Coordinates of C-alpha atoms in Angstrom, one line a residue:
X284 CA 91.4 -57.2 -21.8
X285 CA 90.0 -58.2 -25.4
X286 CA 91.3 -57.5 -28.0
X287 CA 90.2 -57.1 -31.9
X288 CA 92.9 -56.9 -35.0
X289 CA 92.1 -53.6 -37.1
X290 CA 90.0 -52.8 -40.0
X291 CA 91.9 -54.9 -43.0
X292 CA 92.8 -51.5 -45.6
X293 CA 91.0 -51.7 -48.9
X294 CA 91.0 -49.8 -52.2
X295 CA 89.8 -46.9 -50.5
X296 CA 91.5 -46.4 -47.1
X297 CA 94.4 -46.5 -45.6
X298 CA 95.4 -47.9 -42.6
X299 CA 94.2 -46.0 -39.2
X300 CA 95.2 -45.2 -35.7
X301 CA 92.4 -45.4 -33.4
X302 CA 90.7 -42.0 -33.4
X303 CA 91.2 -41.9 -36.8
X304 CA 88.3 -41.2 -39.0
X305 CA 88.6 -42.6 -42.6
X306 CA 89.4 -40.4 -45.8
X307 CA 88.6 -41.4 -49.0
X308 CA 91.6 -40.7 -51.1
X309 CA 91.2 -37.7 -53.7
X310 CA 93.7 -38.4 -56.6
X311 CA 93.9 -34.9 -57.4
X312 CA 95.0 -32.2 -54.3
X313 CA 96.7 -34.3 -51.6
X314 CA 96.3 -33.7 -48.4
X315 CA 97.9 -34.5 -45.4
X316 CA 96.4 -37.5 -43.0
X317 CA 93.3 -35.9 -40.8
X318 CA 94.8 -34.9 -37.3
X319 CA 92.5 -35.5 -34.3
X320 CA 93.7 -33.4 -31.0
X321 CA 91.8 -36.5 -29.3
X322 CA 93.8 -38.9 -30.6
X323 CA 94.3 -41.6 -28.1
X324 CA 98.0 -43.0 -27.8
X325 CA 98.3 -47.0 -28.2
X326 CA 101.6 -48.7 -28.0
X327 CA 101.0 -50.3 -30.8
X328 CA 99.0 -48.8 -34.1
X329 CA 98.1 -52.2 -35.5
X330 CA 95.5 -53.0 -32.8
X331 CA 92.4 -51.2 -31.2
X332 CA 92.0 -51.2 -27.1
X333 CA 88.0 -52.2 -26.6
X334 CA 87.2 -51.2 -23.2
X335 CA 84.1 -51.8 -21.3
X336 CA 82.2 -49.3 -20.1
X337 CA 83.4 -49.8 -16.1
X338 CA 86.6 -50.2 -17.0
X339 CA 86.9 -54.3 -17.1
X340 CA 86.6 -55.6 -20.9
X341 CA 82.7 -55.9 -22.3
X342 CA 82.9 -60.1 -22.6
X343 CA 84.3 -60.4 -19.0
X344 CA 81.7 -58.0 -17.7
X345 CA 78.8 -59.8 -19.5
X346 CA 80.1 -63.4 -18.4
X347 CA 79.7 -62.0 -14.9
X348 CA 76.4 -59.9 -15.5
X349 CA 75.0 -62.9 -16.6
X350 CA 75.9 -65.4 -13.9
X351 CA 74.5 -62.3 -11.0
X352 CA 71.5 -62.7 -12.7
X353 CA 71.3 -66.1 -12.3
X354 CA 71.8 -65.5 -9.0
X355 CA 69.1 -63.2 -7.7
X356 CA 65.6 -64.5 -6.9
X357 CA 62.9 -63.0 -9.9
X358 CA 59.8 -64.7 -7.9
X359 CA 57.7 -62.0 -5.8
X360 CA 58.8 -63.0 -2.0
X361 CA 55.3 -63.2 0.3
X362 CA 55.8 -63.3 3.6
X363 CA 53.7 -66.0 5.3
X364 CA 54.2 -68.3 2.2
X365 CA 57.7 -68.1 1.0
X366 CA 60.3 -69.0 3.7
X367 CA 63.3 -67.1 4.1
X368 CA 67.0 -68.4 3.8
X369 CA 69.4 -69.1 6.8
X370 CA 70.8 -65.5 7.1
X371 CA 68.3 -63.7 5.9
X372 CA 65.7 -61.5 7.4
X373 CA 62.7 -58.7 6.0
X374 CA 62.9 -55.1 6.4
X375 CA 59.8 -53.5 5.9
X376 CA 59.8 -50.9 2.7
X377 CA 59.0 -48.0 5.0
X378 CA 57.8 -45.3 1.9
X379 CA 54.5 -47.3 2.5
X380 CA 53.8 -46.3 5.5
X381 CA 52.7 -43.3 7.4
X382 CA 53.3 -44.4 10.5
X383 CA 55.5 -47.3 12.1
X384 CA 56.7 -47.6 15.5
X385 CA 57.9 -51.1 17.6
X386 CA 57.8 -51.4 21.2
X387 CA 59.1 -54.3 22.9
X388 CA 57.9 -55.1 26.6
X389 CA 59.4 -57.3 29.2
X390 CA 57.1 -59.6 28.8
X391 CA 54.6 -60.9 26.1
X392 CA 51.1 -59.1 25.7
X393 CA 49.2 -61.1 23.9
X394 CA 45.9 -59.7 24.4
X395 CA 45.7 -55.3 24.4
X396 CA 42.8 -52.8 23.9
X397 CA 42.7 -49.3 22.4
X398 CA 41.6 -46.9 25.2
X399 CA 39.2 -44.2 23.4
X400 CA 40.8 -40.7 24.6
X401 CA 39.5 -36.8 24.3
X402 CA 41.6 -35.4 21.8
X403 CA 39.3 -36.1 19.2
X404 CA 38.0 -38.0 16.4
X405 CA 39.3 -37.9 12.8
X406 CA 42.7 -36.7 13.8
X407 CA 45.4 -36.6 11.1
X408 CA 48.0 -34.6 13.0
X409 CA 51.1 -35.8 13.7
X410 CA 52.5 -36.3 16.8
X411 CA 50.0 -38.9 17.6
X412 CA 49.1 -39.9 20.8
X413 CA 47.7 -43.5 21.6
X414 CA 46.2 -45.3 25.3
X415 CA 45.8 -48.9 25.3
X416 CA 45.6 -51.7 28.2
X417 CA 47.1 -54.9 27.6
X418 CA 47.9 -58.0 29.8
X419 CA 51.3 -59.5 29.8
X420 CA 52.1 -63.4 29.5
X421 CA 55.4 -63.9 32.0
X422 CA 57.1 -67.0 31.9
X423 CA 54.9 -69.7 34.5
X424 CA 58.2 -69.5 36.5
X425 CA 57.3 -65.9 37.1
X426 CA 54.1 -65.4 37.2
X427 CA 54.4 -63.0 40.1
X428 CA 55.4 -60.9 37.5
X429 CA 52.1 -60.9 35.1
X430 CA 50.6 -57.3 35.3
X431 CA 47.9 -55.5 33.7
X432 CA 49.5 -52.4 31.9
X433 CA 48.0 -48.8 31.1
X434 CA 49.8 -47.7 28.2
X435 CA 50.3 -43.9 27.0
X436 CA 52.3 -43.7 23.6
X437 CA 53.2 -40.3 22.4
X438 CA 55.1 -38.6 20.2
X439 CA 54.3 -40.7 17.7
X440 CA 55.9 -39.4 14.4
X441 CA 55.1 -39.7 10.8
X442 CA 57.8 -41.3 8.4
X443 CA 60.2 -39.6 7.0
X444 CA 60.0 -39.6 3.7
X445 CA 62.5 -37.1 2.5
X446 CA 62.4 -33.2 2.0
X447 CA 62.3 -31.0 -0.7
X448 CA 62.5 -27.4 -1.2
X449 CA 59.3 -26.2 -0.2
X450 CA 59.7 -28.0 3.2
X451 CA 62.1 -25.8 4.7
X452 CA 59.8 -23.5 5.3
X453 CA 58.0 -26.3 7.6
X454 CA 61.0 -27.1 9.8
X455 CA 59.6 -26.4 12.9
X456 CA 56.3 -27.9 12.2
X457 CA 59.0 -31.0 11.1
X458 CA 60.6 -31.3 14.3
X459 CA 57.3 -31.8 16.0
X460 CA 56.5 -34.3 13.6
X461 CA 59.5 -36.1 13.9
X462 CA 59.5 -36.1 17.6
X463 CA 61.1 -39.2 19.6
X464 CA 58.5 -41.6 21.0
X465 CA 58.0 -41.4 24.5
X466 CA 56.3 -44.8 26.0
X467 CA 54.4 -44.0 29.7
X468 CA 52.9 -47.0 31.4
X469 CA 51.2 -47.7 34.8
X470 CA 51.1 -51.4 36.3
X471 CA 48.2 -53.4 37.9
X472 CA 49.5 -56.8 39.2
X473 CA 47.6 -60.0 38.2
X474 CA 48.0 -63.2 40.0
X475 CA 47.9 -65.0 36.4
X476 CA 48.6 -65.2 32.8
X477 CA 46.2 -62.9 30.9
X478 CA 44.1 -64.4 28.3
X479 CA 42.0 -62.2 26.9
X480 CA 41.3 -58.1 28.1
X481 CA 39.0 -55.6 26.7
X482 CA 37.7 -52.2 28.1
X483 CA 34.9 -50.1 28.1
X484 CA 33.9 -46.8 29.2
X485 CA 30.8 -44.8 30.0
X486 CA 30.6 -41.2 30.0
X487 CA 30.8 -39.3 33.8
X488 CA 27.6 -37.6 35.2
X489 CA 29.5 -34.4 35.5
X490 CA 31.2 -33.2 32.3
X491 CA 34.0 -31.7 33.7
X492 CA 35.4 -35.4 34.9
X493 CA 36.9 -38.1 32.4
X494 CA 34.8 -40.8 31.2
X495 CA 34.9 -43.9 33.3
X496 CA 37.5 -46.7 31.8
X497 CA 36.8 -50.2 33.1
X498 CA 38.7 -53.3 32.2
X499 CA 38.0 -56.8 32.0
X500 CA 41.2 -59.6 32.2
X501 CA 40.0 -63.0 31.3
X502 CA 42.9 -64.9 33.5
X503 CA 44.7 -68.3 32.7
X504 CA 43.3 -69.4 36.0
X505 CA 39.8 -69.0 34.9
X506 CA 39.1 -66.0 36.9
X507 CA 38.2 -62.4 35.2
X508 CA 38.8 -59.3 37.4
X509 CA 37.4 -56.1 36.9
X510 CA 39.3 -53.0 37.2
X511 CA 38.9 -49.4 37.5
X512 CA 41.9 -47.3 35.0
X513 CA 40.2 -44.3 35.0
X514 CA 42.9 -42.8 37.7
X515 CA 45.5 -44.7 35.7
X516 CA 44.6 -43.1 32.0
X517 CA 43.8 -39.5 34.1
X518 CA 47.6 -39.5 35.9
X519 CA 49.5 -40.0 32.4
X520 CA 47.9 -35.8 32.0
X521 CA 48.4 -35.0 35.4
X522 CA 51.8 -34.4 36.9
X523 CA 52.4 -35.4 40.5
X524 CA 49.5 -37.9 40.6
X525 CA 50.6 -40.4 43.1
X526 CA 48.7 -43.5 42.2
X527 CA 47.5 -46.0 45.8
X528 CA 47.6 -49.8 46.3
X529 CA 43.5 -49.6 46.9
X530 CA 43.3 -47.8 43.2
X531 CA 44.7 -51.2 41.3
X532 CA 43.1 -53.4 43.7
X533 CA 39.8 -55.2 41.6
X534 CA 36.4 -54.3 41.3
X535 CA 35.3 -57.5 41.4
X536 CA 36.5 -60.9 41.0
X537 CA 34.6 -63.5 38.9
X538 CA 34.9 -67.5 39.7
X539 CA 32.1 -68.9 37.7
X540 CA 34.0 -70.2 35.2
X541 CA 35.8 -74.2 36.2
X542 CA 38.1 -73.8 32.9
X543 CA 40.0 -70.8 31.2
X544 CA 39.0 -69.2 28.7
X545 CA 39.4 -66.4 25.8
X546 CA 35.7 -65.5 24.9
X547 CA 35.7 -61.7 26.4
X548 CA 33.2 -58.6 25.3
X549 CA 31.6 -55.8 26.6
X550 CA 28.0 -53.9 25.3
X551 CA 28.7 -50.9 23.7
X552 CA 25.4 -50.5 24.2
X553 CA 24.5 -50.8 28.2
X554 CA 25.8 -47.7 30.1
X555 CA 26.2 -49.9 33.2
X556 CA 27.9 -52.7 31.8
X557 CA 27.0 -55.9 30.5
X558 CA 30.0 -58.8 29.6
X559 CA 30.2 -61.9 28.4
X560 CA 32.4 -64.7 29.1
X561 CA 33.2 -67.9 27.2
X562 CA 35.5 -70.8 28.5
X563 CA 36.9 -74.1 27.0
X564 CA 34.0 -76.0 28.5
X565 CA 31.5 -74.0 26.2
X566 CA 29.8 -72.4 28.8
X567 CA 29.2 -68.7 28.6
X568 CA 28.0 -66.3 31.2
X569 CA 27.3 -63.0 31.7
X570 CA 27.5 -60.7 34.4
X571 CA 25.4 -57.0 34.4
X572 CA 26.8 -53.9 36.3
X573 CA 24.7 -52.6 39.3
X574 CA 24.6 -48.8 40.9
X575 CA 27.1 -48.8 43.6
X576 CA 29.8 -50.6 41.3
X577 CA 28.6 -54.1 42.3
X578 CA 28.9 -56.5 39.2
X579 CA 27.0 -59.7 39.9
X580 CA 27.3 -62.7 37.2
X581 CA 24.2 -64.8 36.4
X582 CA 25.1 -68.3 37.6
X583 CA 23.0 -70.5 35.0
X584 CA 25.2 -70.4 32.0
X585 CA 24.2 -70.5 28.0
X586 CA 25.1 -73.6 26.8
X587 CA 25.3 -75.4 23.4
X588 CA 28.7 -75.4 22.2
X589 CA 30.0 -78.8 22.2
X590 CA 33.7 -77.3 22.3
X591 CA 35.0 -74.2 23.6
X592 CA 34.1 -70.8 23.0
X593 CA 36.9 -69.2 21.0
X594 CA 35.4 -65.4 20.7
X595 CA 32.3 -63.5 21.6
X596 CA 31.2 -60.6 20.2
X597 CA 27.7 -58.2 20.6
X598 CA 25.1 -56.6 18.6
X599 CA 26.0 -53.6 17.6
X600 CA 22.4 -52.7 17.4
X601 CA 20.7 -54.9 19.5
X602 CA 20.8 -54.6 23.0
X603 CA 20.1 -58.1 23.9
X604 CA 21.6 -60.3 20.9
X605 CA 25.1 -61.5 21.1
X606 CA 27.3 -63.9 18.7
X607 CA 29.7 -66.5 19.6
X608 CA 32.2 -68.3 17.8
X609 CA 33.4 -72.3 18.8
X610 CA 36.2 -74.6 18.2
X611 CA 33.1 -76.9 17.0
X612 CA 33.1 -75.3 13.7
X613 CA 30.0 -73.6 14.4
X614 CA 28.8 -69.7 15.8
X615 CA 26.0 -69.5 17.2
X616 CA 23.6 -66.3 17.8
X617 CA 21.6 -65.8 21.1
X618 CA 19.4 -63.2 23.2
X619 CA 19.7 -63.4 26.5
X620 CA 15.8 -62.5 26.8
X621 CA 15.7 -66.2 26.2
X622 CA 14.6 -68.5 29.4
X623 CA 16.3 -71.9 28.0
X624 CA 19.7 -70.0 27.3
X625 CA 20.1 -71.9 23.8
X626 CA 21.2 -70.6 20.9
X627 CA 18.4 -68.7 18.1
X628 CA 20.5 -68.9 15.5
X629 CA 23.3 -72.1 14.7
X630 CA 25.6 -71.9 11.7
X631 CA 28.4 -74.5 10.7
X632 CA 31.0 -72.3 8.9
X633 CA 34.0 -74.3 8.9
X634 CA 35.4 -78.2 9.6
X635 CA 38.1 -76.4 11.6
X636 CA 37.9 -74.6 14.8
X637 CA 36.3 -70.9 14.7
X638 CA 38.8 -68.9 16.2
X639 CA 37.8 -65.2 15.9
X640 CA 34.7 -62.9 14.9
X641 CA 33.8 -59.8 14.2
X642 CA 30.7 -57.9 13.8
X643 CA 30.6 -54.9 11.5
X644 CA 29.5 -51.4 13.4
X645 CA 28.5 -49.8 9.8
X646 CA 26.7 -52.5 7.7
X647 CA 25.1 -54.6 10.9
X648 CA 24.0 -57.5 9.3
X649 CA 27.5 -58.5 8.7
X650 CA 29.4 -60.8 10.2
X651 CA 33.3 -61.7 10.0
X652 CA 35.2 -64.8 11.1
X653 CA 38.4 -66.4 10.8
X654 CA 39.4 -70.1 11.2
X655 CA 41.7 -72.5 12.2
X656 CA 42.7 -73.7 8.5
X657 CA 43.7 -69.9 7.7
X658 CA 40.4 -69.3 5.8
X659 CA 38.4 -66.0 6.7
X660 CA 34.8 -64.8 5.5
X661 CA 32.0 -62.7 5.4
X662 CA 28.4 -63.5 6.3
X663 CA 25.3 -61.9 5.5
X664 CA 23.1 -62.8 9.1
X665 CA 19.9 -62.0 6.8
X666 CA 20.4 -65.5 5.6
X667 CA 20.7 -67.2 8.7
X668 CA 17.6 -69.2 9.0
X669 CA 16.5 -69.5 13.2
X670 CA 16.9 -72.7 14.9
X671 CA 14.1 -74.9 14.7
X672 CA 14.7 -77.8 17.7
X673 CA 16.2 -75.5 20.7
X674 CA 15.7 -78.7 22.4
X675 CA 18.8 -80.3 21.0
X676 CA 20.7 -76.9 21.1
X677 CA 19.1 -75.3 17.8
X678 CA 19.4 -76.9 14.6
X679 CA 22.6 -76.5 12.0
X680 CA 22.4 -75.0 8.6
X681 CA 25.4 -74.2 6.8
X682 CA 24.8 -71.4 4.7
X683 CA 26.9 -69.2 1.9
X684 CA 29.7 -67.2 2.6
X685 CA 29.3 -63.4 0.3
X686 CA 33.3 -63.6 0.4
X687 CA 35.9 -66.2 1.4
X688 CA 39.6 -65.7 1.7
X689 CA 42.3 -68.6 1.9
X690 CA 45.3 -65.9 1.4
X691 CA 46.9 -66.9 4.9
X692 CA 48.4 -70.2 5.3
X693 CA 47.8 -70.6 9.3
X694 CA 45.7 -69.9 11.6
X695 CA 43.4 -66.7 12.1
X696 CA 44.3 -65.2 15.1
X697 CA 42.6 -61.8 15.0
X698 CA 40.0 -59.9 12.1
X699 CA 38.4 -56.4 12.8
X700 CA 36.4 -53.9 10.7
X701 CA 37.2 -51.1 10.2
X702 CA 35.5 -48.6 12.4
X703 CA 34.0 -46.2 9.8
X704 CA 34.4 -48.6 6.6
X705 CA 32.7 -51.5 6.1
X706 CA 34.5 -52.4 3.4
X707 CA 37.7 -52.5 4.8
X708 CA 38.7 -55.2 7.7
X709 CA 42.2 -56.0 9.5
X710 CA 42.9 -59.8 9.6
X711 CA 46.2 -61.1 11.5
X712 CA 47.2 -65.3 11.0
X713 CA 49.8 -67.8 12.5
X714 CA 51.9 -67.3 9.8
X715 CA 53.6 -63.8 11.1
X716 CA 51.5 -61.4 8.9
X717 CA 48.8 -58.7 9.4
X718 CA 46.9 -57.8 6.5
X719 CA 44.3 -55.1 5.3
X720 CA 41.5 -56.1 2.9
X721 CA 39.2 -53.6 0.8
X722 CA 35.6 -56.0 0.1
X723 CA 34.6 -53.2 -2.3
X724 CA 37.2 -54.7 -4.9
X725 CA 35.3 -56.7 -7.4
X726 CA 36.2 -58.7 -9.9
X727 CA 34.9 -59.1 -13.4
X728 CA 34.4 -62.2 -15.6
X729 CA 37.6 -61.2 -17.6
X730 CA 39.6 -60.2 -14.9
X731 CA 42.0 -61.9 -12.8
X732 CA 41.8 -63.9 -9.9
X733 CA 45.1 -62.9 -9.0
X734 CA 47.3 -59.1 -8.3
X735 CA 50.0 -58.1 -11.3
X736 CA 50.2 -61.7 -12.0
X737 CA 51.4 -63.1 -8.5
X738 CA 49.6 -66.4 -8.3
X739 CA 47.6 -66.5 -5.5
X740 CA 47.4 -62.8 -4.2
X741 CA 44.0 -61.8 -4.3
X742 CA 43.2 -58.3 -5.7
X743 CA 41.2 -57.5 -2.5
X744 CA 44.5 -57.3 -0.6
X745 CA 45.4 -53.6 0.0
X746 CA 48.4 -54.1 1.9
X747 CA 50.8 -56.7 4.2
X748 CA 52.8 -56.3 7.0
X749 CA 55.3 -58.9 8.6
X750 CA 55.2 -59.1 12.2
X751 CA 56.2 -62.1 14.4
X752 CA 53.8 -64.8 15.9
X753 CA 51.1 -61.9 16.0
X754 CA 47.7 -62.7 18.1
X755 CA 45.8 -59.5 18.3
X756 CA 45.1 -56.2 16.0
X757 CA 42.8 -53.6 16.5
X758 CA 41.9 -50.2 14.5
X759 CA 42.0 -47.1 17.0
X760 CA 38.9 -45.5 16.2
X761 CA 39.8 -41.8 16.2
X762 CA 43.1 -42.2 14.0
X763 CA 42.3 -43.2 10.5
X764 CA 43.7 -46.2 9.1
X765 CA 46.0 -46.5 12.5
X766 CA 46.4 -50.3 13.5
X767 CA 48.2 -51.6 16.8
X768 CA 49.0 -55.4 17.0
X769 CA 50.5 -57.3 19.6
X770 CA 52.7 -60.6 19.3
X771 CA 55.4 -62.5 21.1
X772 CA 57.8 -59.6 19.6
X773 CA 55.8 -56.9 21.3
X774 CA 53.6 -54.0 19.8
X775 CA 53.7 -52.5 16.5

């Protein structure tokens, strides 16, 4: 421990123990040395102890303070950008979130849909209850084992985020909060890997039945089956349902396609049905729901893609119009009114391909995409000029973006407004992150381009969450700001 030699005496003092406080000397009255009942013992009075404040002496403890500091990393770590150390691994900081839950399946699903359910809309109580279908990816060794899955998820708790006093008044509304998860699936086999499903429904004729819930399963194969879950969904709520073989076989069975595909959406606004397909060749079909539960797919495809058709999405407000997005780099808008089957409208919006879109159910003339090179934007369709030659498959403009992101590193592999904001939109990329966006950020001349000074963070971003090799996110429309995503990892 270090050690110091005591105050040299002058004129004025004499020499002192440690504890001592010093007296000037009075040359009249003398009095005796001041006593100090705290008066700490040293073996020897000629030197003062210095001890450090944990015990260990105060230039020993800095030496070390300073070489731990050294040592510990003062950039901002980003997943999806920074690359973590052999060793290490994330946790995620869960006083951010209201909700978080993992479930890991046998096998992947990399392709799931958020069933709409009666418990109502706007719900912020907690247990929450979620229905989803999703399509699993076995190993091609296995494929036997591919199924279509009907997912119940309850008992969905809120964080915990500590207690104070006046919560323990609460404690049995906690416990119900904090109930365990309880994960309820029903099985559908499929003869293939699935590529892409989404579901619909339609409301009964009778209101005392459940709506209808149909599925579509875009296959590896190239074939999309239609299914019937309504008896699936309805059994999770009624004990002692006993589910038949004839229930999970398909509606129908599609074979136009000659190549797989992962272009897949239903009209939200046909009651019967209406879906479109996409596959690799760029050929997209669509195939219209009959009375009697026949479904019969139009044969003469609409072509001009000149590489595959990466996503497909409808009008939300127009029956007949419909948007596609291509590995050429281009989307492309149509009506299917039209006899040639070409596209109206033909955009190039990226030299990459054009993985994903999205078309916004509040604010309908906008349009989302992601990309290839990790870049996602907005588009404003009142600017898209119509094609001009539909002889050559419609003529390209390239128009303005209103906003552009290149935040994620990798590929877009899923983006989705949010149901009720259309300022806010769910975008997950190759490089193992899902991230939330507010649009209605905006930034000033004088402002920053950047968040509390982390280079390259845009102040748009609301919020980032790591999860493995995710493909797929969607926002459940009755639970605000709920999002499920899917990934090799499972659900989250």
């Amino acid at each position: 421990m270090a050690k110091r030699p005591a105050d040299e005496p002058d004129g004025n003092h004499d020499p002192l123990k440690a504890g001592q406080r010093p007296v000037q000397k009075d040359n009249g009255d003398e009095a005796g040395p001041f006593e100090d009942e705290f008066e700490d013992d040293f073996e020897s009075e000629d030197e003062v102890l210095v001890a450090g404040v944990d015990g260990r002496p105060d230039e020993e403890r800095e030496v070390i303070e300073k070489r731990d500091a050294m040592q510990v990393d003062q950039k901002t770590f980003i997943p999806g950008r920074d690359q973590l150390a052999a060793g290490e691994s994330l946790s995620p900081d869960t006083s951010t979130y209201e909700m978080l839950h993992n479930l890991t399946t046998t096998w992947p699903c990399l392709s799931f849909d958020i069933i709409r359910d009666q418990l109502g809309d706007n719900r912020k109580a907690y247990p929450a209850t979620v229905y989803a279908v999703a399509g699993t990816q076995a190993d091609s060794r296995k494929a036997d084992q591919n199924e279509l899955m009907v997912i119940k998820l309850s008992g969905l708790s809120r964080m915990d985020k500590g207690k104070n006093e006046e919560d323990s008044d609460n404690d049995d509304e906690d416990e119900d909060e904090n109930a365990d998860p309880i994960l309820e699936t029903k099985s559908i086999p499929l003869p293939s890997t699935t590529n892409r499903i989404r579901a619909r429904q339609h409301p009964p004729q009778n209101s005392s039945n459940p709506p209808t819930t149909v599925t579509a399963t875009m296959l590896e194969s190239s074939n999309v089956l239609i299914h019937d879950v309504t008896p699936h969904v309805t059994s999770f709520d009624t004990p002692g349902t006993m589910i038949t073989p004839r229930q999970s076989n398909p509606l129908a069975t599609l074979k136009m396609h000659r190549s797989e595909g992962y272009a897949l959406d239903w009209s939200p606004l046909i009651p019967q049905g209406k879906l479109l397909t996409g596959d690799n060749d760029g050929k997209i079909f669509l195939t219209a729901g009959e009375e009697g539960g026949k479904w019969t797919p139009d044969n003469r495809p609409f072509t001009g893609h000149q590489s595959s058709v990466e996503d497909i999405q409808w009008s939300p407000n127009e029956r007949t119009v419909f948007a596609s997005a291509s590995s050429d780099g281009t989307v492309k808008v149509w009506d299917i009114r039209s006899k040639s089957h070409k596209p109206a409208i033909s955009v190039k919006i990226s030299d990459t391909d054009v993985n994903v879109i999205s078309w916004s159910h509040q604010t309908t003339h906008l349009l989302a995409s992601g990309a290839e090179d990790g870049q996602w934007a907005v588009w404003d369709l009142r600017h898209w000029k119509p094609s001009t030659d539909n002889n050559n498959n419609g003529s390209i403009s390239t128009p303005k973006a209103v906003a552009s992101f290149n935040f994620h590193k990798e590929q877009i592999t899923s983006i989705e407004w949010h149901p009720t904001d259309d300022s806010i939109m769910a975008v997950a990329a190759g490089d193992n992150t899902l991230t939330l966006w507010d649009l209605a950020v905006e930034l000033d001349d004088e402002e920053s381009k950047d968040t509390a000074g982390v280079q390259g963070v845009p102040p748009q971003l609301l919020f980032l969450h790591y999860m493995e090799t995710v493909k797929e996110c969607h926002w459940h429309p009755q639970i605000p700001g709920c999002v499920m995503a899917t990934g090799d990892g499972g659900f989250g």
